[in-house]
PDB file of C-alpha atoms (C1' of nucleotides) in Angstrom:
ATOM      1  CA  MET A1319     118.867 107.393 100.522  1.00 86.00           C
ATOM      2  CA  LYS A1320     115.316 108.184  99.483  1.00 94.00           C
ATOM      3  CA  ILE A1321     112.393 105.910 100.004  1.00 97.00           C
ATOM      4  CA  LEU A1322     110.627 105.274  96.685  1.00 97.00           C
ATOM      5  CA  PRO A1323     107.128 106.971  96.775  1.00 97.00           C
ATOM      6  CA  ARG A1324     103.892 105.097  96.126  1.00 97.00           C
ATOM      7  CA  SER A1325     103.693 106.866  92.702  1.00 97.00           C
ATOM      8  CA  PHE A1326     106.820 104.872  91.661  1.00 98.00           C
ATOM      9  CA  TYR A1327     104.847 101.618  92.006  1.00 98.00           C
ATOM     10  CA  ALA A1328     101.519 102.836  90.594  1.00 97.00           C
ATOM     11  CA  ARG A1329     102.703 102.239  86.972  1.00 97.00           C
ATOM     12  CA  ASN A1330     103.006  99.599  84.428  1.00 97.00           C
ATOM     13  CA  THR A1331     104.368  96.408  86.127  1.00 97.00           C
ATOM     14  CA  LEU A1332     107.046  95.966  83.384  1.00 96.00           C
ATOM     15  CA  THR A1333     108.258  99.470  83.818  1.00 97.00           C
ATOM     16  CA  VAL A1334     108.427  99.180  87.654  1.00 97.00           C
ATOM     17  CA  ALA A1335     110.233  95.742  87.331  1.00 97.00           C
ATOM     18  CA  LYS A1336     113.022  97.213  85.250  1.00 96.00           C
ATOM     19  CA  GLU A1337     113.433 100.388  87.386  1.00 96.00           C
ATOM     20  CA  LEU A1338     113.544  98.338  90.584  1.00 97.00           C
ATOM     21  CA  LEU A1339     117.016  96.987  89.498  1.00 96.00           C
ATOM     22  CA  GLY A1340     119.832  98.637  91.406  1.00 96.00           C
ATOM     23  CA  LYS A1341     117.522  99.865  94.155  1.00 96.00           C
ATOM     24  CA  HIS A1342     118.213  98.924  97.747  1.00 97.00           C
ATOM     25  CA  LEU A1343     115.926  96.677  99.847  1.00 97.00           C
ATOM     26  CA  VAL A1344     116.301  97.562 103.494  1.00 97.00           C
ATOM     27  CA  ARG A1345     115.197  95.251 106.326  1.00 96.00           C
ATOM     28  CA  GLN A1346     115.154  96.396 109.931  1.00 94.00           C
ATOM     29  CA  ASN A1347     115.313  93.202 111.961  1.00 88.00           C
ATOM     30  CA  GLN A1348     115.745  93.213 115.744  1.00 82.00           C
ATOM     31  CA  GLY A1349     117.438  96.561 115.762  1.00 87.00           C
ATOM     32  CA  GLU A1350     119.763  95.579 112.929  1.00 92.00           C
ATOM     33  CA  LYS A1351     119.744  96.882 109.419  1.00 95.00           C
ATOM     34  CA  ILE A1352     120.154  94.436 106.608  1.00 96.00           C
ATOM     35  CA  THR A1353     120.546  95.788 103.163  1.00 96.00           C
ATOM     36  CA  GLY A1354     120.769  94.429  99.678  1.00 96.00           C
ATOM     37  CA  LYS A1355     120.806  95.709  96.111  1.00 96.00           C
ATOM     38  CA  ILE A1356     118.095  94.348  93.834  1.00 97.00           C
ATOM     39  CA  VAL A1357     119.754  92.618  90.933  1.00 96.00           C
ATOM     40  CA  GLU A1358     117.091  90.321  89.543  1.00 96.00           C
ATOM     41  CA  VAL A1359     113.300  90.572  89.322  1.00 96.00           C
ATOM     42  CA  GLU A1360     110.245  89.007  87.513  1.00 95.00           C
ATOM     43  CA  ALA A1361     107.025  90.743  86.555  1.00 96.00           C
ATOM     44  CA  TYR A1362     103.714  89.200  87.216  1.00 95.00           C
ATOM     45  CA  ARG A1363     100.447  90.814  86.039  1.00 94.00           C
ATOM     46  CA  GLY A1364      96.868  89.782  86.174  1.00 90.00           C
ATOM     47  CA  PHE A1365      94.329  88.579  83.556  1.00 87.00           C
ATOM     48  CA  ASP A1366      96.696  88.589  80.619  1.00 90.00           C
ATOM     49  CA  ASP A1367      99.274  86.484  82.565  1.00 92.00           C
ATOM     50  CA  PRO A1368      98.540  82.795  83.076  1.00 90.00           C
ATOM     51  CA  ALA A1369     101.528  82.430  85.347  1.00 92.00           C
ATOM     52  CA  SER A1370     100.233  85.016  87.822  1.00 93.00           C
ATOM     53  CA  HIS A1371      98.383  84.124  90.929  1.00 93.00           C
ATOM     54  CA  ALA A1372      95.910  86.808  90.006  1.00 92.00           C
ATOM     55  CA  TYR A1373      95.089  85.279  86.655  1.00 90.00           C
ATOM     56  CA  LYS A1374      92.071  83.438  87.907  1.00 87.00           C
ATOM     57  CA  GLY A1375      90.648  86.324  89.809  1.00 87.00           C
ATOM     58  CA  LYS A1376      90.867  87.689  93.329  1.00 86.00           C
ATOM     59  CA  THR A1377      91.177  85.261  96.255  1.00 88.00           C
ATOM     60  CA  ILE A1378      92.055  85.615  99.915  1.00 84.00           C
ATOM     61  CA  ARG A1379      95.617  84.674  99.078  1.00 87.00           C
ATOM     62  CA  ASN A1380      96.338  87.127  96.303  1.00 89.00           C
ATOM     63  CA  GLN A1381      94.182  90.003  97.289  1.00 93.00           C
ATOM     64  CA  VAL A1382      97.275  92.062  98.106  1.00 94.00           C
ATOM     65  CA  MET A1383      98.036  92.130  94.311  1.00 95.00           C
ATOM     66  CA  PHE A1384      94.701  93.870  93.807  1.00 95.00           C
ATOM     67  CA  GLY A1385      95.332  96.389  96.669  1.00 95.00           C
ATOM     68  CA  LYS A1386      97.307  99.585  96.721  1.00 95.00           C
ATOM     69  CA  PRO A1387     100.783  99.620  95.097  1.00 96.00           C
ATOM     70  CA  GLY A1388     104.083  99.615  97.020  1.00 97.00           C
ATOM     71  CA  CYS A1389     103.124  96.879  99.390  1.00 97.00           C
ATOM     72  CA  ALA A1390     104.716  93.538 100.162  1.00 97.00           C
ATOM     73  CA  TYR A1391     103.020  90.401  98.857  1.00 96.00           C
ATOM     74  CA  VAL A1392     104.657  87.416 100.620  1.00 96.00           C
ATOM     75  CA  TYR A1393     103.442  83.802  99.973  1.00 94.00           C
ATOM     76  CA  PHE A1394     104.589  80.335 100.968  1.00 93.00           C
ATOM     77  CA  ILE A1395     105.567  77.790  98.244  1.00 93.00           C
ATOM     78  CA  TYR A1396     106.611  74.210  98.059  1.00 92.00           C
ATOM     79  CA  GLY A1397     106.266  73.720 101.785  1.00 91.00           C
ATOM     80  CA  ASN A1398     109.640  75.273 102.301  1.00 92.00           C
ATOM     81  CA  HIS A1399     110.022  78.653 100.919  1.00 94.00           C
ATOM     82  CA  TYR A1400     108.685  82.332 101.083  1.00 95.00           C
ATOM     83  CA  CYS A1401     108.715  84.600  98.014  1.00 95.00           C
ATOM     84  CA  LEU A1402     108.825  88.309  98.330  1.00 97.00           C
ATOM     85  CA  ASN A1403     106.909  90.505  95.777  1.00 97.00           C
ATOM     86  CA  VAL A1404     106.138  94.266  95.534  1.00 97.00           C
ATOM     87  CA  THR A1405     102.618  95.164  94.384  1.00 97.00           C
ATOM     88  CA  THR A1406     102.367  97.486  91.319  1.00 97.00           C
ATOM     89  CA  GLU A1407      99.665  99.219  89.271  1.00 97.00           C
ATOM     90  CA  LYS A1408      96.969 101.480  90.749  1.00 95.00           C
ATOM     91  CA  GLU A1409      94.639 100.180  93.307  1.00 95.00           C
ATOM     92  CA  GLY A1410      92.171  97.660  92.030  1.00 94.00           C
ATOM     93  CA  VAL A1411      94.428  96.442  89.139  1.00 95.00           C
ATOM     94  CA  PRO A1412      96.457  93.208  89.867  1.00 95.00           C
ATOM     95  CA  GLY A1413     100.197  93.307  89.472  1.00 95.00           C
ATOM     96  CA  ALA A1414     103.426  92.479  91.311  1.00 96.00           C
ATOM     97  CA  VAL A1415     107.113  92.218  90.920  1.00 97.00           C
ATOM     98  CA  LEU A1416     108.948  89.167  92.385  1.00 96.00           C
ATOM     99  CA  ILE A1417     112.310  89.927  93.897  1.00 97.00           C
ATOM    100  CA  ARG A1418     114.425  86.949  92.797  1.00 96.00           C
ATOM    101  CA  ALA A1419     117.912  88.037  93.889  1.00 96.00           C
ATOM    102  CA  LEU A1420     119.889  90.600  95.882  1.00 96.00           C
ATOM    103  CA  GLU A1421     123.444  91.677  96.241  1.00 96.00           C
ATOM    104  CA  PRO A1422     124.238  91.841  99.952  1.00 96.00           C
ATOM    105  CA  ILE A1423     125.429  95.239 101.116  1.00 96.00           C
ATOM    106  CA  SER A1424     125.170  95.325 104.927  1.00 96.00           C
ATOM    107  CA  GLY A1425     124.119  93.065 107.735  1.00 96.00           C
ATOM    108  CA  ILE A1426     125.996  90.279 105.863  1.00 95.00           C
ATOM    109  CA  LYS A1427     126.799  88.481 109.249  1.00 95.00           C
ATOM    110  CA  SER A1428     123.120  88.220 110.043  1.00 94.00           C
ATOM    111  CA  MET A1429     122.370  86.880 106.599  1.00 95.00           C
ATOM    112  CA  MET A1430     124.989  84.219 107.129  1.00 94.00           C
ATOM    113  CA  LYS A1431     123.471  83.363 110.420  1.00 94.00           C
ATOM    114  CA  ASN A1432     119.908  83.116 108.954  1.00 94.00           C
ATOM    115  CA  ARG A1433     121.095  81.044 105.981  1.00 94.00           C
ATOM    116  CA  LYS A1434     123.696  79.006 107.910  1.00 93.00           C
ATOM    117  CA  THR A1435     126.317  79.445 105.148  1.00 93.00           C
ATOM    118  CA  LYS A1436     129.494  81.485 104.775  1.00 91.00           C
ATOM    119  CA  GLU A1437     129.217  81.830 101.060  1.00 92.00           C
ATOM    120  CA  VAL A1438     128.310  85.452 100.356  1.00 94.00           C
ATOM    121  CA  ALA A1439     127.581  84.569  96.712  1.00 92.00           C
ATOM    122  CA  ASN A1440     125.018  81.958  98.030  1.00 94.00           C
ATOM    123  CA  LEU A1441     123.219  84.113 100.459  1.00 95.00           C
ATOM    124  CA  THR A1442     120.546  85.868  98.405  1.00 95.00           C
ATOM    125  CA  ASN A1443     120.732  84.531  94.787  1.00 95.00           C
ATOM    126  CA  GLY A1444     117.254  83.151  94.664  1.00 94.00           C
ATOM    127  CA  PRO A1445     113.660  84.019  95.854  1.00 95.00           C
ATOM    128  CA  GLY A1446     113.600  81.510  98.670  1.00 95.00           C
ATOM    129  CA  LYS A1447     117.101  82.210  99.777  1.00 96.00           C
ATOM    130  CA  LEU A1448     116.756  86.022 100.116  1.00 96.00           C
ATOM    131  CA  THR A1449     113.571  85.802 102.222  1.00 96.00           C
ATOM    132  CA  LYS A1450     115.457  83.442 104.596  1.00 95.00           C
ATOM    133  CA  ALA A1451     118.435  85.713 104.690  1.00 96.00           C
ATOM    134  CA  LEU A1452     116.332  88.801 105.523  1.00 96.00           C
ATOM    135  CA  ASN A1453     114.077  86.899 107.890  1.00 95.00           C
ATOM    136  CA  ILE A1454     111.007  87.665 105.830  1.00 96.00           C
ATOM    137  CA  THR A1455     107.877  85.492 106.477  1.00 94.00           C
ATOM    138  CA  LYS A1456     104.143  85.792 106.006  1.00 93.00           C
ATOM    139  CA  ALA A1457     104.202  88.242 108.942  1.00 93.00           C
ATOM    140  CA  GLN A1458     105.533  90.817 106.476  1.00 94.00           C
ATOM    141  CA  ASN A1459     102.638  90.269 103.982  1.00 95.00           C
ATOM    142  CA  GLU A1460     100.886  93.466 103.130  1.00 94.00           C
ATOM    143  CA  LEU A1461     103.527  95.601 104.742  1.00 95.00           C
ATOM    144  CA  ASP A1462     103.755  99.082 103.308  1.00 96.00           C
ATOM    145  CA  LEU A1463     107.108  99.466 101.607  1.00 97.00           C
ATOM    146  CA  THR A1464     106.790 103.211 101.132  1.00 97.00           C
ATOM    147  CA  LYS A1465     107.148 104.009 104.846  1.00 96.00           C
ATOM    148  CA  ASN A1466     110.277 103.876 107.039  1.00 95.00           C
ATOM    149  CA  GLY A1467     109.286 100.727 108.824  1.00 94.00           C
ATOM    150  CA  LYS A1468     110.632  97.232 109.092  1.00 94.00           C
ATOM    151  CA  LEU A1469     110.922  96.773 105.322  1.00 96.00           C
ATOM    152  CA  PHE A1470     111.132  99.305 102.564  1.00 97.00           C
ATOM    153  CA  ILE A1471     112.908 100.027  99.260  1.00 97.00           C
ATOM    154  CA  CYS A1472     114.968 103.143  98.606  1.00 96.00           C
ATOM    155  CA  LYS A1473     116.982 104.680  95.923  1.00 95.00           C
ATOM    156  CA  PRO A1474     120.743 104.930  96.631  1.00 93.00           C
ATOM    157  CA  ASP A1475     122.475 108.368  96.645  1.00 89.00           C
ATOM    158  CA  LEU A1476     124.789 107.236  93.847  1.00 82.00           C
ATOM    159  CA  THR A1477     122.900 106.082  90.813  1.00 75.00           C
ATOM    160  CA  GLU A1478     125.272 103.831  88.984  1.00 80.00           C
ATOM    161  CA  THR A1479     124.673 102.991  85.364  1.00 88.00           C
ATOM    162  CA  ILE A1480     123.511  99.473  85.011  1.00 92.00           C
ATOM    163  CA  GLU A1481     122.946  97.244  82.058  1.00 95.00           C
ATOM    164  CA  ILE A1482     119.643  95.516  82.003  1.00 96.00           C
ATOM    165  CA  ALA A1483     119.074  92.145  80.383  1.00 94.00           C
ATOM    166  CA  CYS A1484     115.908  90.187  80.057  1.00 92.00           C
ATOM    167  CA  SER A1485     114.874  86.584  79.584  1.00 92.00           C
ATOM    168  CA  THR A1486     111.965  84.292  80.045  1.00 92.00           C
ATOM    169  CA  ARG A1487     110.792  83.649  83.629  1.00 91.00           C
ATOM    170  CA  ILE A1488     112.019  80.773  85.619  1.00 90.00           C
ATOM    171  CA  GLY A1489     110.093  77.955  87.200  1.00 88.00           C
ATOM    172  CA  VAL A1490     106.705  78.692  85.695  1.00 89.00           C
ATOM    173  CA  LYS A1491     104.891  76.582  83.184  1.00 83.00           C
ATOM    174  CA  ALA A1492     101.996  78.762  82.049  1.00 83.00           C
ATOM    175  CA  GLY A1493     103.038  81.903  80.284  1.00 83.00           C
ATOM    176  CA  ALA A1494     106.645  80.682  79.956  1.00 84.00           C
ATOM    177  CA  GLU A1495     106.980  82.492  76.592  1.00 87.00           C
ATOM    178  CA  LYS A1496     106.835  85.880  78.165  1.00 90.00           C
ATOM    179  CA  ALA A1497     110.298  87.476  78.691  1.00 91.00           C
ATOM    180  CA  TRP A1498     109.370  89.251  81.793  1.00 94.00           C
ATOM    181  CA  ARG A1499     112.517  88.487  83.867  1.00 94.00           C
ATOM    182  CA  PHE A1500     114.946  91.329  84.235  1.00 96.00           C
ATOM    183  CA  TYR A1501     118.477  91.332  85.761  1.00 94.00           C
ATOM    184  CA  ILE A1502     121.590  93.232  85.847  1.00 95.00           C
ATOM    185  CA  LYS A1503     124.048  91.930  83.354  1.00 93.00           C
ATOM    186  CA  ASN A1504     127.276  90.481  84.563  1.00 91.00           C
ATOM    187  CA  ASN A1505     126.234  90.542  88.173  1.00 93.00           C
ATOM    188  CA  LYS A1506     127.346  87.402  89.972  1.00 91.00           C
ATOM    189  CA  PHE A1507     124.422  87.480  92.423  1.00 93.00           C
ATOM    190  CA  VAL A1508     121.845  86.821  89.674  1.00 91.00           C
ATOM    191  CA  SER A1509     120.402  83.319  90.328  1.00 85.00           C
ATOM    192  CA  LYS A1510     120.826  81.851  86.879  1.00 69.00           C
ATOM    193  CA  ARG A1511     121.759  82.990  83.406  1.00 55.00           C
TER     194      ARG A1511
ATOM    195  C1'  DG B1249      86.911  67.186 104.032  1.00 82.54           C
ATOM    196  C1'  DA B1250      90.235  65.079 100.840  1.00 82.54           C
ATOM    197  C1'  DG B1251      93.348  65.562  96.978  1.00 82.54           C
ATOM    198  C1'  DA B1252      96.477  67.943  93.904  1.00 82.54           C
ATOM    199  C1'  DA B1253      99.662  71.403  92.409  1.00 82.54           C
ATOM    200  C1'  DG B1254     102.838  74.988  93.187  1.00 82.54           C
ATOM    201  C1'  DA B1255     106.834  81.997  90.984  1.00 82.54           C
ATOM    202  C1'  DT B1256     112.189  76.504  95.169  1.00 82.54           C
ATOM    203  C1'  DC B1257     116.243  74.832  97.550  1.00 82.54           C
ATOM    204  C1'  DT B1258     119.327  71.341  99.154  1.00 82.54           C
ATOM    205  C1'  DC B1259     121.372  67.155  99.201  1.00 82.54           C
ATOM    206  C1'  DC B1260     122.912  63.079  96.973  1.00 82.54           C
ATOM    207  C1'  DT B1261     124.650  60.465  93.081  1.00 82.54           C
TER     208       DT B1261
ATOM    209  C1'  DG C1459     121.353  66.251  87.071  1.00 82.54           C
ATOM    210  C1'  DG C1460     117.422  64.584  89.674  1.00 82.54           C
ATOM    211  C1'  DA C1461     114.346  63.554  93.467  1.00 82.54           C
ATOM    212  C1'  DG C1462     112.585  64.667  98.085  1.00 82.54           C
ATOM    213  C1'  DA C1463     110.979  67.827 101.394  1.00 82.54           C
ATOM    214  C1'  DT C1464     106.539  69.182 103.315  1.00 82.54           C
ATOM    215  C1'  DC C1465     102.746  73.786 103.823  1.00 82.54           C
ATOM    216  C1'  DT C1466      99.283  76.643 101.909  1.00 82.54           C
ATOM    217  C1'  DT C1467      95.603  77.379  98.884  1.00 82.54           C
ATOM    218  C1'  DC C1468      92.164  76.137  95.568  1.00 82.54           C
ATOM    219  C1'  DT C1469      88.868  72.887  93.591  1.00 82.54           C
ATOM    220  C1'  DC C1470      85.564  69.501  93.749  1.00 82.54           C
ATOM    221  C1'  DA C1471      82.453  66.309  96.098  1.00 82.54           C
TER     222       DA C1471
END
DNA sequence: GAGAAGATCTCCT
DNA sequence: GGAGATCTTCTCA
């Protein structure tokens, strides 16, 4: 298992989004390791993307998107849910990839406890669900994902061949015509089809 | 300082 | 299939 270097993230957001599929998200939580394979993502850019938080310029909330690549951008939405993003593009250029769904690999018992359900297929198939399953909150905002800390993304030893499909993004009104959602074809942990 | 909108999930019908 | 939950952030006065 190799942690993805910062150079991986310092590229075009769409490229990073596609290549994040099949990678492993690792969460160290209270001495326990929770791991999941990334099976669904969405790309959010800056000034050319009206659906992005960074579209209207830099604010206190979205400043992480303008910062260095390879960091976690966590925000709270709808009074109930956290969403986990990974920042992309070189420092100063806004961009992020929203992690929409995971396939649970290890620490499944803890995920069930956090989510209060026994349905494995229902643990991490949505942005708000996976943050709850991995116990991710605003405390993880701005965390560096290229270091072996509490949260990072790595490349598995076995690189399986995956089929990538794309579609329009979900739940956004502005910029809905952009097909910037990418997911692994025929994977049952993808949130919707 | 108030009001509105939001990259969602769950429960109920 | 639809509405409610319920917090943060931005915008405007």
